[in-house]
XYZ file of C-alpha atoms in Angstrom:
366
model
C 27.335 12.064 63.131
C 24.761 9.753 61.913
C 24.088 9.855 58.435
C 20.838 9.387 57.639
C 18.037 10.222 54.439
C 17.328 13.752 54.947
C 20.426 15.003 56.717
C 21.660 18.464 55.133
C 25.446 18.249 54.783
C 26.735 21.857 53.602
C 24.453 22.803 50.414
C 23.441 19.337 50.017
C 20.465 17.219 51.191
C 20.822 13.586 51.409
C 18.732 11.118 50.043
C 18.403 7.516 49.567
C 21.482 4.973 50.684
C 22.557 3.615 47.218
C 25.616 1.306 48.706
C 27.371 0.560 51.662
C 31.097 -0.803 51.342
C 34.320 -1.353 53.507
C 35.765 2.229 52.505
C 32.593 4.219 51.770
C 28.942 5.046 51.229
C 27.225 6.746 48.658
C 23.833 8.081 48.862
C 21.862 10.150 46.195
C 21.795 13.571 47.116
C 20.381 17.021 45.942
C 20.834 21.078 46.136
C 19.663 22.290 48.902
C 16.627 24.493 47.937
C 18.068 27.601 46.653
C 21.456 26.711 46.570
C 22.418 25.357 43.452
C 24.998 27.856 42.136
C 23.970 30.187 39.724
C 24.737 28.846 35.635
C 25.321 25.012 37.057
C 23.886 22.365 34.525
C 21.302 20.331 36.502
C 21.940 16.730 36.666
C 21.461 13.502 39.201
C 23.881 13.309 41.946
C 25.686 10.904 44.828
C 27.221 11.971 48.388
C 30.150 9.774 48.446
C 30.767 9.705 52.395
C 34.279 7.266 53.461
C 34.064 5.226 56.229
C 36.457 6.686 59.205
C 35.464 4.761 61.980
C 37.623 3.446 64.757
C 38.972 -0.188 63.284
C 38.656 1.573 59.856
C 42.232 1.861 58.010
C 44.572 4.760 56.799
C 43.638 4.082 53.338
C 40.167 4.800 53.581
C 41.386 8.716 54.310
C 44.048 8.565 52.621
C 41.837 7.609 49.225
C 39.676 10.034 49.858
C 42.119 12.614 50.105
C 43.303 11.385 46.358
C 39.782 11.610 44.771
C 38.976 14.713 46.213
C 42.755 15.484 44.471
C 42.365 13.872 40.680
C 38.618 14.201 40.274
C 38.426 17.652 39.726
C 41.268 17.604 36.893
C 39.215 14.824 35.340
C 37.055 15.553 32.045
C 35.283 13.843 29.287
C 32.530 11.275 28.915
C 34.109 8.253 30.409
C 34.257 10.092 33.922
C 31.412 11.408 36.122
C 31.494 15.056 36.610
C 33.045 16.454 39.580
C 30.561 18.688 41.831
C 31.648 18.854 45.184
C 34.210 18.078 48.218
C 33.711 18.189 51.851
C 35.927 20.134 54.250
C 38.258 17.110 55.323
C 38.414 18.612 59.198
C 34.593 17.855 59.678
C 32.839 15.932 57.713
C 34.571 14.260 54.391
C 32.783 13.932 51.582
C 32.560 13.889 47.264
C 29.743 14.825 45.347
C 29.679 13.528 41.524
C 27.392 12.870 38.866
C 24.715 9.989 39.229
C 25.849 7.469 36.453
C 23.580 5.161 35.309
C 23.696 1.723 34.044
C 25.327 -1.869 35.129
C 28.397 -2.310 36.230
C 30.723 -4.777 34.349
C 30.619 -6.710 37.317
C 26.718 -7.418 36.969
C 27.170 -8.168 33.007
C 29.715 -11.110 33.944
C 27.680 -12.083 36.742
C 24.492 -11.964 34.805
C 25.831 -14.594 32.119
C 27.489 -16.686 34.693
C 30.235 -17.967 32.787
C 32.680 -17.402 29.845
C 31.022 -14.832 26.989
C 30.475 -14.961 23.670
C 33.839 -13.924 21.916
C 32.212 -10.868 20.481
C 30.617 -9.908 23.585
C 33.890 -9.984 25.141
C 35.177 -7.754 22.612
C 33.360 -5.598 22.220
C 32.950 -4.751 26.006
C 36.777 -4.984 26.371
C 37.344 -2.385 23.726
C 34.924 -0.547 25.477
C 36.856 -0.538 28.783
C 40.123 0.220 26.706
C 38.949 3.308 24.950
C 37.890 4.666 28.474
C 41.130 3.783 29.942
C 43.035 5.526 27.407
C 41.108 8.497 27.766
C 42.213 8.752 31.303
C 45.866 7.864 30.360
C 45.636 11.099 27.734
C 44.911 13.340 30.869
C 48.184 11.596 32.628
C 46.372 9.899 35.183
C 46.321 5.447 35.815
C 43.421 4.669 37.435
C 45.455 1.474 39.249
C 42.282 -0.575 40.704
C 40.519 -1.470 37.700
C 38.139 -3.943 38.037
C 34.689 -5.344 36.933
C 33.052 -3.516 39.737
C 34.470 -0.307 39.077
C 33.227 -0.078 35.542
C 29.550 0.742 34.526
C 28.123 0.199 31.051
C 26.578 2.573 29.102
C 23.182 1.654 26.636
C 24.959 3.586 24.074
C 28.006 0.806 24.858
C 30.511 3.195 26.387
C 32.213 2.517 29.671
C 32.204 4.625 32.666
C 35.341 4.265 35.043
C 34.778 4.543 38.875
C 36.674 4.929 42.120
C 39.637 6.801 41.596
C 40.680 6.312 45.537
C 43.816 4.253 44.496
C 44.242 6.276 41.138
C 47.599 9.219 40.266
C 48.264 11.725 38.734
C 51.450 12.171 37.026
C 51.692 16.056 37.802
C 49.984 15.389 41.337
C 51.774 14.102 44.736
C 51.412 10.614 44.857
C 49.650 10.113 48.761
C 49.538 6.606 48.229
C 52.967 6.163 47.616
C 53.847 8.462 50.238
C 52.069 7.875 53.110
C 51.438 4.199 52.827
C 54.757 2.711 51.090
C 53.117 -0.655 50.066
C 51.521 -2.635 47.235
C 47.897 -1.310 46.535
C 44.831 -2.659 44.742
C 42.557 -5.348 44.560
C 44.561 -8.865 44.367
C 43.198 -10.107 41.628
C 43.702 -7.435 39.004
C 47.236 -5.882 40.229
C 49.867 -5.764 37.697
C 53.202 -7.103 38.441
C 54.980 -4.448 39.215
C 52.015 -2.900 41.261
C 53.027 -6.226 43.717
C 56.629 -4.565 44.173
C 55.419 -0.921 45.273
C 55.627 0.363 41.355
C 52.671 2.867 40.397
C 51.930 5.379 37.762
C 52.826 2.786 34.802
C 49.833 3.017 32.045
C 50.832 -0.495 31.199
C 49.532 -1.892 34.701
C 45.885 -0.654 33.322
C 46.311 -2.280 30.472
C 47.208 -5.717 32.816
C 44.008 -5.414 34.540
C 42.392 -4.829 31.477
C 43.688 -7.921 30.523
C 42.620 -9.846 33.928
C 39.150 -8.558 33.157
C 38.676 -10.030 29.329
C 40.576 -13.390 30.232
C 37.925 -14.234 32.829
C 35.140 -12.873 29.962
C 36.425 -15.229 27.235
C 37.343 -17.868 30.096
C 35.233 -17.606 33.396
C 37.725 -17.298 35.328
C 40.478 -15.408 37.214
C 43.960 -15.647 35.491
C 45.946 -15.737 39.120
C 42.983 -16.153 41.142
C 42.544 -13.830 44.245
C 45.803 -14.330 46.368
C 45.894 -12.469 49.645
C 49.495 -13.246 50.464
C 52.541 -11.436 49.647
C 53.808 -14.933 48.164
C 50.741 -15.528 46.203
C 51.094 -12.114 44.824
C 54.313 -12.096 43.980
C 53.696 -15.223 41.322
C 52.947 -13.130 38.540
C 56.166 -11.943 38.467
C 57.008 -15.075 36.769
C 53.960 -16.789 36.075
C 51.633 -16.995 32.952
C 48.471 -18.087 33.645
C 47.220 -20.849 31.767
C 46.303 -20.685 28.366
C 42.533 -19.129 27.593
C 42.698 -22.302 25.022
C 43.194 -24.828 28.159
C 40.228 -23.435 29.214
C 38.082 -23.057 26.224
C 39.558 -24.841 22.987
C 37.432 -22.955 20.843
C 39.284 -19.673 21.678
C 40.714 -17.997 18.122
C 43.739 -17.373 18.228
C 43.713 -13.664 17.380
C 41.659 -13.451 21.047
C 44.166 -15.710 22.689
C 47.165 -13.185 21.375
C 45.735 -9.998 22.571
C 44.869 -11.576 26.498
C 48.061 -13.034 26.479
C 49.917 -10.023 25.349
C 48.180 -7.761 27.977
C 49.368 -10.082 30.604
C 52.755 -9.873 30.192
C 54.991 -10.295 33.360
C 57.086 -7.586 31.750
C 55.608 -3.828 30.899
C 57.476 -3.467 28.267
C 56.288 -6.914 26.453
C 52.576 -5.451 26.611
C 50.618 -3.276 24.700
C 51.926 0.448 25.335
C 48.726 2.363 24.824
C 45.255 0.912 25.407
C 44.028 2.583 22.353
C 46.455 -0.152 20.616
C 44.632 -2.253 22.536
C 41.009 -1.044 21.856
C 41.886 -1.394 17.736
C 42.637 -5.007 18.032
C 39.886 -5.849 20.365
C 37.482 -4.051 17.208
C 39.553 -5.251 14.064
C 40.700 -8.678 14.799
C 41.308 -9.378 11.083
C 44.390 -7.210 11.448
C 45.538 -8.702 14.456
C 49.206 -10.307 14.075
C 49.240 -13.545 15.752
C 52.468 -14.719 17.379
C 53.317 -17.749 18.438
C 51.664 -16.284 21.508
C 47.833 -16.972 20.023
C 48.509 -20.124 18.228
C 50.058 -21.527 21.507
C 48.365 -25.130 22.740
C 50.974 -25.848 25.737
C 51.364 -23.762 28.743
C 54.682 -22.314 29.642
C 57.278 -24.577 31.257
C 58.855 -25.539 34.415
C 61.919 -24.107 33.556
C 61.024 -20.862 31.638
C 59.059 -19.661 35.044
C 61.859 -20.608 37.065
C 64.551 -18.689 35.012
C 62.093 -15.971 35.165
C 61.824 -16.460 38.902
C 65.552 -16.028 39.333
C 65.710 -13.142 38.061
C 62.497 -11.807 39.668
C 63.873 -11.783 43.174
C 65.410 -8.364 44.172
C 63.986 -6.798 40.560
C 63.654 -3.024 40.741
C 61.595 -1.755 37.806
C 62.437 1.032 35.719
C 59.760 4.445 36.901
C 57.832 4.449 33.214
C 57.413 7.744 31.102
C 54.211 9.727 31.825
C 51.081 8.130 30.677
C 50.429 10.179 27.770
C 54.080 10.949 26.825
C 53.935 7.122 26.673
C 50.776 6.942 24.561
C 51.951 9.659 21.767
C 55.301 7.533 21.472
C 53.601 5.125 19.615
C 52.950 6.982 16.359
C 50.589 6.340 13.589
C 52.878 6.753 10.147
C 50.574 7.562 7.398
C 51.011 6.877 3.685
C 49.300 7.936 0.568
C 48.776 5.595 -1.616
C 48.580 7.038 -5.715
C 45.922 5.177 -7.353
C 46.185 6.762 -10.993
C 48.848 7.101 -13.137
C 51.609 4.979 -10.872
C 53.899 2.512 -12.126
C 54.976 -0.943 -10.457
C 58.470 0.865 -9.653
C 57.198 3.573 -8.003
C 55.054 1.679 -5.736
C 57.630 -0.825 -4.784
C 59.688 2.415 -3.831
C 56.791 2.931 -1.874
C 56.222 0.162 0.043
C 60.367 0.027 1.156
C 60.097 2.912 2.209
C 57.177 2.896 4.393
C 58.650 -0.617 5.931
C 61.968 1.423 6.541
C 59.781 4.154 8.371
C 58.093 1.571 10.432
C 61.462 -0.143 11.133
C 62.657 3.067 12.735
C 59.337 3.220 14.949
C 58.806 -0.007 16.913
C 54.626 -0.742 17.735
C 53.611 2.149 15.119
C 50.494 2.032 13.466
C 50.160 1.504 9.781
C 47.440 3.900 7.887
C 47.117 4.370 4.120
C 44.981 7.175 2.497
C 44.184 7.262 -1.314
């Protein structure tokens, strides 16, 4: 079928081509005249056609058939709204919101090198909050990138593409049908590179790929497309933001750094965590981690390399089971009538609470 302006696809007509890619196009689309369903909020719309052509691969199908799976489910103002999906025996296709706005991609393009530090933070928080918005409703997106995220004016980020994305309470047709490492090269977590999905934490790793080349200009690991080159990041840290930028603070160097951690476990387990350092850097605790001026040695990656080869990683909890395990332990704080002895009580006790509770969240209330 040739898909051209003007073609009528089910209740839809088809309007201008709005971008042409290697596993789809999307074109801006409308109701049919008379169509629209009774009660539907009117808004602007794309076709999102993939390519199935002859020398096109499995995936492209394949992530279709997951969108057309997870969209649906999805809800809230960091997602486009879900309209409409093709009948997969004859002609495949999504229809979603129109989003407006630039993509991250274009914003990083558009200043051509490193960003202002504030910039950086502010858009990565951005990107965070989204993220952990689609970690509460138990789904990893797992191909986050610069190009899949579009800016809002009122500075909130939009997440596209779900075609590599699951759902923890969904069937996994990635996994399934394809049995190999999937995402863009550049971005992948670690354990993505060893077959490992559904892990919030490998969002947050992108995340982290994505403000290390804001604050830096460049790509952390570069864009391998070998197994091998893949693989480093099982052992590797990239180097230092600071190697690349001595004027990096270290609170900024701490939080990159910690969201590229080889290990899950060593990074931040929620990206809201993430989001309320990238917004209150004064209450950031720096490790030796941000005050670091020498990359990591020879030896440290190759002990880490040892024990790399053969790893199987441990499936994660769900992605909002593991969000609400990091609690926020609140404490109210008497401001009248208190004596030295009872605050010192106090203060014990609330450092016993948050001994009990590793990565908790402080908050005191008066």
């Amino acid at each position: 079928m040739d898909i051209e302006e003007g073609l009528v696809i089910d209740d839809f007509v088809l309007g201008p081509r709005l971008y042409a890619g290697a596993m789809a196009r999307v074109h801006e689309v409308n109701w049919v005249e008379g169509k629209a369903p009774a009660g539907v909020a009117r808004f602007p719309m794309v076709m999102k056609i993939p390519r199935m052509t002859r020398n096109d691969g499995a995936e492209n199908l394949v992530g279709y058939e997951v969108e057309m799976q997870i969209m649906p489910a999805l809800q809230g103002r960091h997602v486009p709204r879900f309209v409409a999906a093709g009948d997969l025996s004859q002609l495949p296709y999504l229809v979603m919101e129109r989003i407006e706005g630039q993509t991250l991609e274009h914003l990083m393009e558009a200043v051509d090198g490193p960003m202002p530090f504030a910039d950086a933070a502010r858009l990565g928080a951005a990107l965070a909050k989204a993220v952990h918005s689609l970690h509460m409703q138990n789904v990893c997106h797992m191909d986050l990138k610069p190009a899949n995220v579009l800016m809002q004016t009122d500075g909130r980020a939009v997440l596209l593409d779900f075609g590599l994305s699951c759902h923890a309470h969904m069937p996994d047709l990635l996994a399934e049908e394809l049995r190999k490492a999937v995402g863009s090269p550049a971005w992948m977590a670690p354990e993505q590179v060893v077959g490992v999905r559904g892990d919030a934490r490998s969002d947050v790793f992108a995340v982290g790929v994505i403000l290390y080349e804001m604050v830096t200009g460049k790509l952390p690991f570069g864009a391998p497309q070998t197994a091998g080159g893949l693989r480093q990041r099982l052992w590797m840290d990239p180097r230092l933001p600071r190697q690349l930028r001595p004027d990096v603070p270290d609170w900024l160097q701490e939080v990159v750094l910690r969201c590229l951690e080889p290990e899950a476990a060593d990074r931040y387990a929620s990206a809201a965590q993430l989001a309320f350092d990238l917004t209150h850097p004064d209450q950031v605790k720096v490790t030796e981690r941000g005050k670091r001026e020498v990359g990591t040695g020879f030896w440290v990656h190759f002990r880490r390399w040892i024990r790399a080869a053969g790893r199987e990683y441990t499936p994660s909890p769900l992605p909002k089971q593991l969000t609400e395990n990091v609690p926020i332990v609140m404490v109210g704080v008497p401001h009248q009538d208190v004596s030295d002895e009872a605050l010192d009580n106090l203060r014990d006790a609330v450092a016993r609470s948050l001994g009990l509770r590793p990565g908790a969240r402080l908050s005191c209330v008066t």
